[in-house]
mmCIF file of C-alpha atoms in Angstrom:
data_model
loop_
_atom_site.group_PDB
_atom_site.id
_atom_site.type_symbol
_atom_site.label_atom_id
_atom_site.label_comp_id
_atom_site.label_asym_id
_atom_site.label_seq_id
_atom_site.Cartn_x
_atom_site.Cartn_y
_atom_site.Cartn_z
ATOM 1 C CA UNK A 323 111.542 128.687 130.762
ATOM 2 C CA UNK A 324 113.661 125.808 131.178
ATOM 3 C CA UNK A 325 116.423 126.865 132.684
ATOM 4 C CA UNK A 326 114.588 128.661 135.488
ATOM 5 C CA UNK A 327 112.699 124.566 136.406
ATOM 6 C CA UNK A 328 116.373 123.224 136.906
ATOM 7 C CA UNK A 329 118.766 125.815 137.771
ATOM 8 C CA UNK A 330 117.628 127.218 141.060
ATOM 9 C CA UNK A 331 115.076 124.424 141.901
ATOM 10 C CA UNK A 332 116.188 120.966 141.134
ATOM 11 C CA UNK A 333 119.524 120.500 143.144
ATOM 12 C CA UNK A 334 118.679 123.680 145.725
ATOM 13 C CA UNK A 335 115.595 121.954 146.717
ATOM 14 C CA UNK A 336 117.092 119.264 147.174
ATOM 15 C CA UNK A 337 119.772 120.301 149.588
ATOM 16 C CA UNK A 338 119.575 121.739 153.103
ATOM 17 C CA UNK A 339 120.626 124.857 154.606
ATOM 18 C CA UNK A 340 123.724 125.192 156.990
ATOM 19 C CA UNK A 341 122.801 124.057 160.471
ATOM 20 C CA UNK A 342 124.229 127.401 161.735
ATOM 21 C CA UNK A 343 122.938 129.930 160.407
ATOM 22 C CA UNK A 344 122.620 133.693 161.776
ATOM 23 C CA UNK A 345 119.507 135.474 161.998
ATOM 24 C CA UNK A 346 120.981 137.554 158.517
ATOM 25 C CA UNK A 347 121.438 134.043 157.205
ATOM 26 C CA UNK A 348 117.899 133.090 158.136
ATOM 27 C CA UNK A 349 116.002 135.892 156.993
ATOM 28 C CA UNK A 350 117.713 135.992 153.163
ATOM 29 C CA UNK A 351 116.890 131.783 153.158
ATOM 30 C CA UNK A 352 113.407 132.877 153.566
ATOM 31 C CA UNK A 353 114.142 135.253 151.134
ATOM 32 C CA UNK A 354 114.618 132.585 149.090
ATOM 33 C CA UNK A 355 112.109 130.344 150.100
ATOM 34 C CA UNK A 356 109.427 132.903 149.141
ATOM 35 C CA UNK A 357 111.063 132.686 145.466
ATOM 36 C CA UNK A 358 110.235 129.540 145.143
ATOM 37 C CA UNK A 359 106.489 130.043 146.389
ATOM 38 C CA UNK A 360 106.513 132.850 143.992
ATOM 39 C CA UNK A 361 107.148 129.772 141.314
ATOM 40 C CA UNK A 362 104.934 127.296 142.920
ATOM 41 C CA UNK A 363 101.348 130.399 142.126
ATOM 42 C CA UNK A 364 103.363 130.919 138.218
ATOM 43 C CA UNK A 365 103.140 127.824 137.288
ATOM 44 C CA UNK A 366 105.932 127.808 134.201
ATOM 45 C CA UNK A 367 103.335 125.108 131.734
ATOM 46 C CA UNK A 368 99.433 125.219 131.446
ATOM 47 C CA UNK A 369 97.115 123.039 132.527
ATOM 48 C CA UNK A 370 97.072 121.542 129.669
ATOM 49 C CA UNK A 371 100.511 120.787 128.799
ATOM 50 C CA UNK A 372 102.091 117.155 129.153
ATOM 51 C CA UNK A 373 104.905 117.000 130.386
ATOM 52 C CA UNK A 374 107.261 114.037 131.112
ATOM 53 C CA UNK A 375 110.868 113.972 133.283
ATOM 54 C CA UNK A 376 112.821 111.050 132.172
ATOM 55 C CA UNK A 377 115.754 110.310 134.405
ATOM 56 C CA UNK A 378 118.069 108.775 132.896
ATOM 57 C CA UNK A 379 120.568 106.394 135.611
ATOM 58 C CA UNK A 380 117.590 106.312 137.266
ATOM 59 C CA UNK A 381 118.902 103.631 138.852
ATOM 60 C CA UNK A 382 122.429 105.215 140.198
ATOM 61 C CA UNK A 383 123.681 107.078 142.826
ATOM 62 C CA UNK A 384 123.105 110.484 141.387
ATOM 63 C CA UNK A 385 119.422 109.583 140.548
ATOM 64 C CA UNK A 386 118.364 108.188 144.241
ATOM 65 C CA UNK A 387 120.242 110.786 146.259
ATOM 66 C CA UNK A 388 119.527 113.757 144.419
ATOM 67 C CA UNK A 389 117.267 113.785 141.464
ATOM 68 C CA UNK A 390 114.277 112.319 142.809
ATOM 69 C CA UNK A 391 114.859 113.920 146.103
ATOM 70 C CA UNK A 392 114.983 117.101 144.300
ATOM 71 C CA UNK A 393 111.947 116.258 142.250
ATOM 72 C CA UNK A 394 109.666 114.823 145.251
ATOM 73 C CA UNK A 395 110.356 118.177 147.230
ATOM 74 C CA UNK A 396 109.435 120.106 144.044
ATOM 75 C CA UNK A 397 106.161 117.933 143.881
ATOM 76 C CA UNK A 398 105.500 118.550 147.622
ATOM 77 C CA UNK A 399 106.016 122.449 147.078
ATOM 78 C CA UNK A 400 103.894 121.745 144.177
ATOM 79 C CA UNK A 401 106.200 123.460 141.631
ATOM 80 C CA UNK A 402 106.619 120.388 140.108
ATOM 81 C CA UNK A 403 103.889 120.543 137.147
ATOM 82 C CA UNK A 404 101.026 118.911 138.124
ATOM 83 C CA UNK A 405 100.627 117.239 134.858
ATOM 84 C CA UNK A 406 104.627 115.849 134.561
ATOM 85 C CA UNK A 407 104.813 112.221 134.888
ATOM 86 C CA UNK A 408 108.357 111.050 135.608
ATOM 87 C CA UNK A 409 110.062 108.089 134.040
ATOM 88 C CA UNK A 410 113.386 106.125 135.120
ATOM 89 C CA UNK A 411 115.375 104.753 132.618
ATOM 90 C CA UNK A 412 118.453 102.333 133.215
ATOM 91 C CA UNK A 413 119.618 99.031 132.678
ATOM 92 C CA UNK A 414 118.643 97.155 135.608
ATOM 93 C CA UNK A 415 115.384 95.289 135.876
ATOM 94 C CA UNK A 416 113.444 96.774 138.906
ATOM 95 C CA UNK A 417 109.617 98.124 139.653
ATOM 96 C CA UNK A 418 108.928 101.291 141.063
ATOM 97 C CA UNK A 419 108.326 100.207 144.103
ATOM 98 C CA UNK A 420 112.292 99.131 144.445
ATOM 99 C CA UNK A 421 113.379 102.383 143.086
ATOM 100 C CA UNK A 422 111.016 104.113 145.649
ATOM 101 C CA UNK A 423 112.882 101.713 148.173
ATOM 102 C CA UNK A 424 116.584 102.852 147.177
ATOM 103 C CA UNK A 425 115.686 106.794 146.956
ATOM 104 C CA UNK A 426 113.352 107.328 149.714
ATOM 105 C CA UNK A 427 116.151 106.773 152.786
ATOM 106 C CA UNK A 428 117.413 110.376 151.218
ATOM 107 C CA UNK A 429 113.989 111.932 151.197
ATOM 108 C CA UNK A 430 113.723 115.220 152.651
ATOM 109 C CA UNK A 431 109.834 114.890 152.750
ATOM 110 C CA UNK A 432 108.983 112.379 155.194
ATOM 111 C CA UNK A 433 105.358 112.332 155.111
ATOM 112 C CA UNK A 434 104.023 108.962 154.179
ATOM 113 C CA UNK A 435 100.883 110.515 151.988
ATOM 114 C CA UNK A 436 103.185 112.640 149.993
ATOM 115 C CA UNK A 437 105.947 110.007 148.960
ATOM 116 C CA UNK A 438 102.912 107.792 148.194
ATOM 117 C CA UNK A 439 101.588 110.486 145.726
ATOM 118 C CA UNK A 440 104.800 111.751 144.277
ATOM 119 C CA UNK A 441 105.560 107.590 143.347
ATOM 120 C CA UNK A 442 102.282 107.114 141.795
ATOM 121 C CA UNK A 443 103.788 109.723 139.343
ATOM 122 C CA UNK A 444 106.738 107.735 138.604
ATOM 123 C CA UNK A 445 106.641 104.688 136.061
ATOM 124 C CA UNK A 446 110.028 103.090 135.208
ATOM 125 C CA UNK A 447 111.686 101.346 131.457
ATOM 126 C CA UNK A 448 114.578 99.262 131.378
ATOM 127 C CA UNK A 449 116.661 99.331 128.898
ATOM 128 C CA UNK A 450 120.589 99.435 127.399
ATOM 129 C CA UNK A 451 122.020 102.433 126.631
ATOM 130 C CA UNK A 452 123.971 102.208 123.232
ATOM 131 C CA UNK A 453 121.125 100.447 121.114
ATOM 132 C CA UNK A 454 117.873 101.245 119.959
ATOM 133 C CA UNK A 455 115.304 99.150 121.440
ATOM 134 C CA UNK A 456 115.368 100.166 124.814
ATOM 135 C CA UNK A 457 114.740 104.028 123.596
ATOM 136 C CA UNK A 458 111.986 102.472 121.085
ATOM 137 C CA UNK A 459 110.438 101.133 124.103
ATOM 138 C CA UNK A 460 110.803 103.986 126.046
ATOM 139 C CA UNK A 461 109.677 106.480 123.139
ATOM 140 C CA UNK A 462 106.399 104.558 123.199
ATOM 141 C CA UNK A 463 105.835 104.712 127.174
ATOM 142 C CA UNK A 464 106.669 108.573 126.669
ATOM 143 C CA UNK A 465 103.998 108.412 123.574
ATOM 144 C CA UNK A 466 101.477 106.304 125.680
ATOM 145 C CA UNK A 467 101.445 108.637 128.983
ATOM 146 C CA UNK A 468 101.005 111.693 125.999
ATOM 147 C CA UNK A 469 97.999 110.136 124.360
ATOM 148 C CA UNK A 470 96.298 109.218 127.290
ATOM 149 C CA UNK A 471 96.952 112.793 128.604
ATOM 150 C CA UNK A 472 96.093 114.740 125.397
ATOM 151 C CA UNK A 473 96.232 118.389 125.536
ATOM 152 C CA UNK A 474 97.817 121.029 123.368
ATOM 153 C CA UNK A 475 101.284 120.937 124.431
ATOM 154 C CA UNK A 476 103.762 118.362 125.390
ATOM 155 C CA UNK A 477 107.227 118.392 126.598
ATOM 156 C CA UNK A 478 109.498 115.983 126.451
ATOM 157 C CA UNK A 479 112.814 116.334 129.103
ATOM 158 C CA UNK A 480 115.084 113.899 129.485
ATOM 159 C CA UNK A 481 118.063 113.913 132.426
ATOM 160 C CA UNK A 482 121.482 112.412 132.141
ATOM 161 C CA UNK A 483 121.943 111.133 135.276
ATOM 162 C CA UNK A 484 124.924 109.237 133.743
ATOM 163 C CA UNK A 485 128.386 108.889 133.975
ATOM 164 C CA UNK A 486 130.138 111.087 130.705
ATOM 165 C CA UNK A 487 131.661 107.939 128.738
ATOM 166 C CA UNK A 488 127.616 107.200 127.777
ATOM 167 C CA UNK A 489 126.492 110.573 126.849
ATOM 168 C CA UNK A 490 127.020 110.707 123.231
ATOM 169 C CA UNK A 491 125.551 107.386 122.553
ATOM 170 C CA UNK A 492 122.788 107.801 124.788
ATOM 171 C CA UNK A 493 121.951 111.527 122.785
ATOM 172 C CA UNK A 494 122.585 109.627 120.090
ATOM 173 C CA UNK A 495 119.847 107.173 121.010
ATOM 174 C CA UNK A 496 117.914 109.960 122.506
ATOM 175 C CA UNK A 497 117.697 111.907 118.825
ATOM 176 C CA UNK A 498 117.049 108.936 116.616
ATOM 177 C CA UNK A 499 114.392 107.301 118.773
ATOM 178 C CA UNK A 500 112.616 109.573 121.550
ATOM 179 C CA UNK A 501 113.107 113.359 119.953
ATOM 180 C CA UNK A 502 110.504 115.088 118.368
ATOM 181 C CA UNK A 503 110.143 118.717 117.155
ATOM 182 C CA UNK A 504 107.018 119.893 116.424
ATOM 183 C CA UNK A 505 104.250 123.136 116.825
ATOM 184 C CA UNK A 506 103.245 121.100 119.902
ATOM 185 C CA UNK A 507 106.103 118.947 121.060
ATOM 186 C CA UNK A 508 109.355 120.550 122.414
ATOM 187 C CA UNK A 509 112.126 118.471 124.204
ATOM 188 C CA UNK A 510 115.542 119.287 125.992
ATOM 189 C CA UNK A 511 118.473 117.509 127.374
ATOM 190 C CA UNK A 512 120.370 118.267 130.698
ATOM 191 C CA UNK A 513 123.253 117.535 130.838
ATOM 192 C CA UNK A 514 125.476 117.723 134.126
ATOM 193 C CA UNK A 515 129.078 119.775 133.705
ATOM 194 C CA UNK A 516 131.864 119.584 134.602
ATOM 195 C CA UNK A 517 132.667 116.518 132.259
ATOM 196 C CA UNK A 518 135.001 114.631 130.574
ATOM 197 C CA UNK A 519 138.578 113.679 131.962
ATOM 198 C CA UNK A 520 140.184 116.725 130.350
ATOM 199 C CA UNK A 521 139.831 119.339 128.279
ATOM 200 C CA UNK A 522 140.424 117.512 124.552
ATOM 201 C CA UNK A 523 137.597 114.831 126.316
ATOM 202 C CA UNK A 524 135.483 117.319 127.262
ATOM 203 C CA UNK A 525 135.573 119.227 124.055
ATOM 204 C CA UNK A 526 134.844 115.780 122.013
ATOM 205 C CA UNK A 527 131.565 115.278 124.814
ATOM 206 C CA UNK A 528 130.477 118.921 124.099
ATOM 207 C CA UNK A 529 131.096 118.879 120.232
ATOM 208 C CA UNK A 530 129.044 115.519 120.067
ATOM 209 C CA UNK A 531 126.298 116.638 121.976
ATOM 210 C CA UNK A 532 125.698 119.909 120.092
ATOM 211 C CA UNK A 533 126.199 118.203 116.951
ATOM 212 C CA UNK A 534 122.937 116.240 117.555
ATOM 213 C CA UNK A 535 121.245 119.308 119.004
ATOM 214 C CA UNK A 536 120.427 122.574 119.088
ATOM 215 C CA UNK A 537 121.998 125.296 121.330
ATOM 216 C CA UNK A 538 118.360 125.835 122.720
ATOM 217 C CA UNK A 539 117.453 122.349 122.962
ATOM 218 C CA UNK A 540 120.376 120.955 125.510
ATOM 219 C CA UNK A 541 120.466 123.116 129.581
ATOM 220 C CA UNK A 542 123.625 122.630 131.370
ATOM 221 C CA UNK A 543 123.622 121.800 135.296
ATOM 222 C CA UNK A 544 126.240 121.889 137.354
ATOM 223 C CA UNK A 545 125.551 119.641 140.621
ATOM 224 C CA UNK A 546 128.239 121.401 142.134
ATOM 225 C CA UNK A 547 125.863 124.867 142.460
ATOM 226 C CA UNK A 548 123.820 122.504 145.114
ATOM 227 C CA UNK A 549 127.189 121.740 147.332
ATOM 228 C CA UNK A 550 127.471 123.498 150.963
ATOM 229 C CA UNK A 551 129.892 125.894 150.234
ATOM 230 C CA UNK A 552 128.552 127.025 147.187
ATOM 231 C CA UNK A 553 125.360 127.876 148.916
ATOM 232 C CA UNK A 554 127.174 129.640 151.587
ATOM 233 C CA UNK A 555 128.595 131.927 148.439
ATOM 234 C CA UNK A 556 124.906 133.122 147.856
ATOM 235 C CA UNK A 557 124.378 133.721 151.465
ATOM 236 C CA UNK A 558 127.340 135.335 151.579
ATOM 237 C CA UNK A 559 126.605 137.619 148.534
ATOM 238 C CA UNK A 560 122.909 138.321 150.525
ATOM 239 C CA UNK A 561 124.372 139.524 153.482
ATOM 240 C CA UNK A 562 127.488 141.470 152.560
ATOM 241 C CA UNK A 563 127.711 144.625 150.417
ATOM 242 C CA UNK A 564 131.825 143.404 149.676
ATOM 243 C CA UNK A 565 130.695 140.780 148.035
ATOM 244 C CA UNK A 566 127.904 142.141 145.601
ATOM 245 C CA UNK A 567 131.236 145.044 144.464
ATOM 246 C CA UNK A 568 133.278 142.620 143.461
ATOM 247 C CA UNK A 569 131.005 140.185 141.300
ATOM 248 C CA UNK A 570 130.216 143.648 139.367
ATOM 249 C CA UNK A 571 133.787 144.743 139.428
ATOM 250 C CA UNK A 572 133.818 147.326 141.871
ATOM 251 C CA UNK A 573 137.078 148.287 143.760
ATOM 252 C CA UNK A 574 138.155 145.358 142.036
ATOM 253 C CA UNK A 575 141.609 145.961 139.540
ATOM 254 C CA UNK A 576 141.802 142.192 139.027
ATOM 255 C CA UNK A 577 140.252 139.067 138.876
ATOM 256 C CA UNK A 578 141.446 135.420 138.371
ATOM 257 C CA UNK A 579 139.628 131.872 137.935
ATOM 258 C CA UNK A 580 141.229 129.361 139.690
#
């Protein structure tokens, strides 16, 4: 159920469609638009799950410009959980009200009332990222917003809005301090691809991370599935039939990644 939050939702929600667009083009974005209301009436937790979105970086780029635009649209379209609380982590000493400052200039929703609400679910931990206090601390604001909440579920998700040379001791950090696996308490980790500076790097990030985790415990994003072009690709696979035959290998004798 993960997978379907993040993949589709996070980084398309958070970009916008091609300024010129044909009527074709139009008609398969609403298409696509009514997927997402389709998400927003099946909601994916009860309730009475908790759930909590920590960003972590929450203080970078990445974070301001895409994750918490992402996540404030999802909150508008109210396929965001209404239960998740959302928590920045990152080294920098700052209040919510100065991340709110930094991320809302990329906004798509403009409305006053709704950045006001979406903020009020947003509380923010500072901390390093290669020792353990900082996740201590940040295990107990997780714990704290869970207790207060109660219910019979709780779900832990944690973002690495990070540059690759901290991942393995942040998921280090992560799995000694903040991880719990219980009857009632599942977590994952997403983790943005491509990374690494080459393949040996990328296959020492990878091997770390799934060292300290489960296959079923870590969801892969790649930001680049939000970028223009790509998005054309899927309007292009909509609209044309050439398209559709060759992702299934019709009239197709050979195929090549490049």
């Amino acid at each position: 159920m993960f997978p379907f939050l993040f993949s589709d939702m996070l980084y398309l929600q958070g970009s916008s469609p091609p300024s010129d667009m044909s009527s074709e083009q139009e008609t398969n974005m609403e298409a696509l638009e009514a997927i997402q209301k389709g998400a927003a009436s099946k909601p994916i937790f009860s309730q009475d799950s908790c759930v909590t979105f920590t960003v972590l970086g929450a203080s970078g780029d990445l974070a301001k410009k895409k994750i918490f635009p992402s996540l404030c649209n999802l909150f508008e379209k109210k396929i965001l959980p209404p239960t998740c609380r959302i928590i920045g982590y990152a080294r920098s000493s700052m209040t919510v009200q100065q991340l709110a400052d930094k991320s809302n200039p990329f906004m798509k929703a403009k409305n006053k009332d709704v950045l006001s609400a979406f903020w009020k679910q947003v509380s923010y931990v500072a901390g390093t990222y290669d020792t353990a206090d900082g996740f201590i601390k940040l295990n107990d604001h997780i714990a704290e917003i869970e207790a207060k909440h109660g219910g019979e579920k709780r779900f832990r998700l944690f973002y690495l809005a990070l540059p690759p040379s901290v991942f393995i001791p942040v998921c280090t950090q992560l799995k000694h301090n903040c991880w719990l696996k219980s009857s009632v308490t599942e977590c994952r980790v997403i983790v943005e691809k491509p990374f690494g500076r080459d393949l040996e790097s990328s296959n020492e990030l990878a091997q770390a991370i799934t060292g300290l985790f489960n296959e079923e415990e870590i969801y892969r994003i790649d930001h680049y599935l939000g970028k223009e072009m790509v998005l054309n690709l899927l309007i292009l696979r909509l609209v044309t039939s050439s398209s559709g035959q060759l992702e299934q290998g019709e009239d197709c004798e050979c195929c090549d990644n490049l």
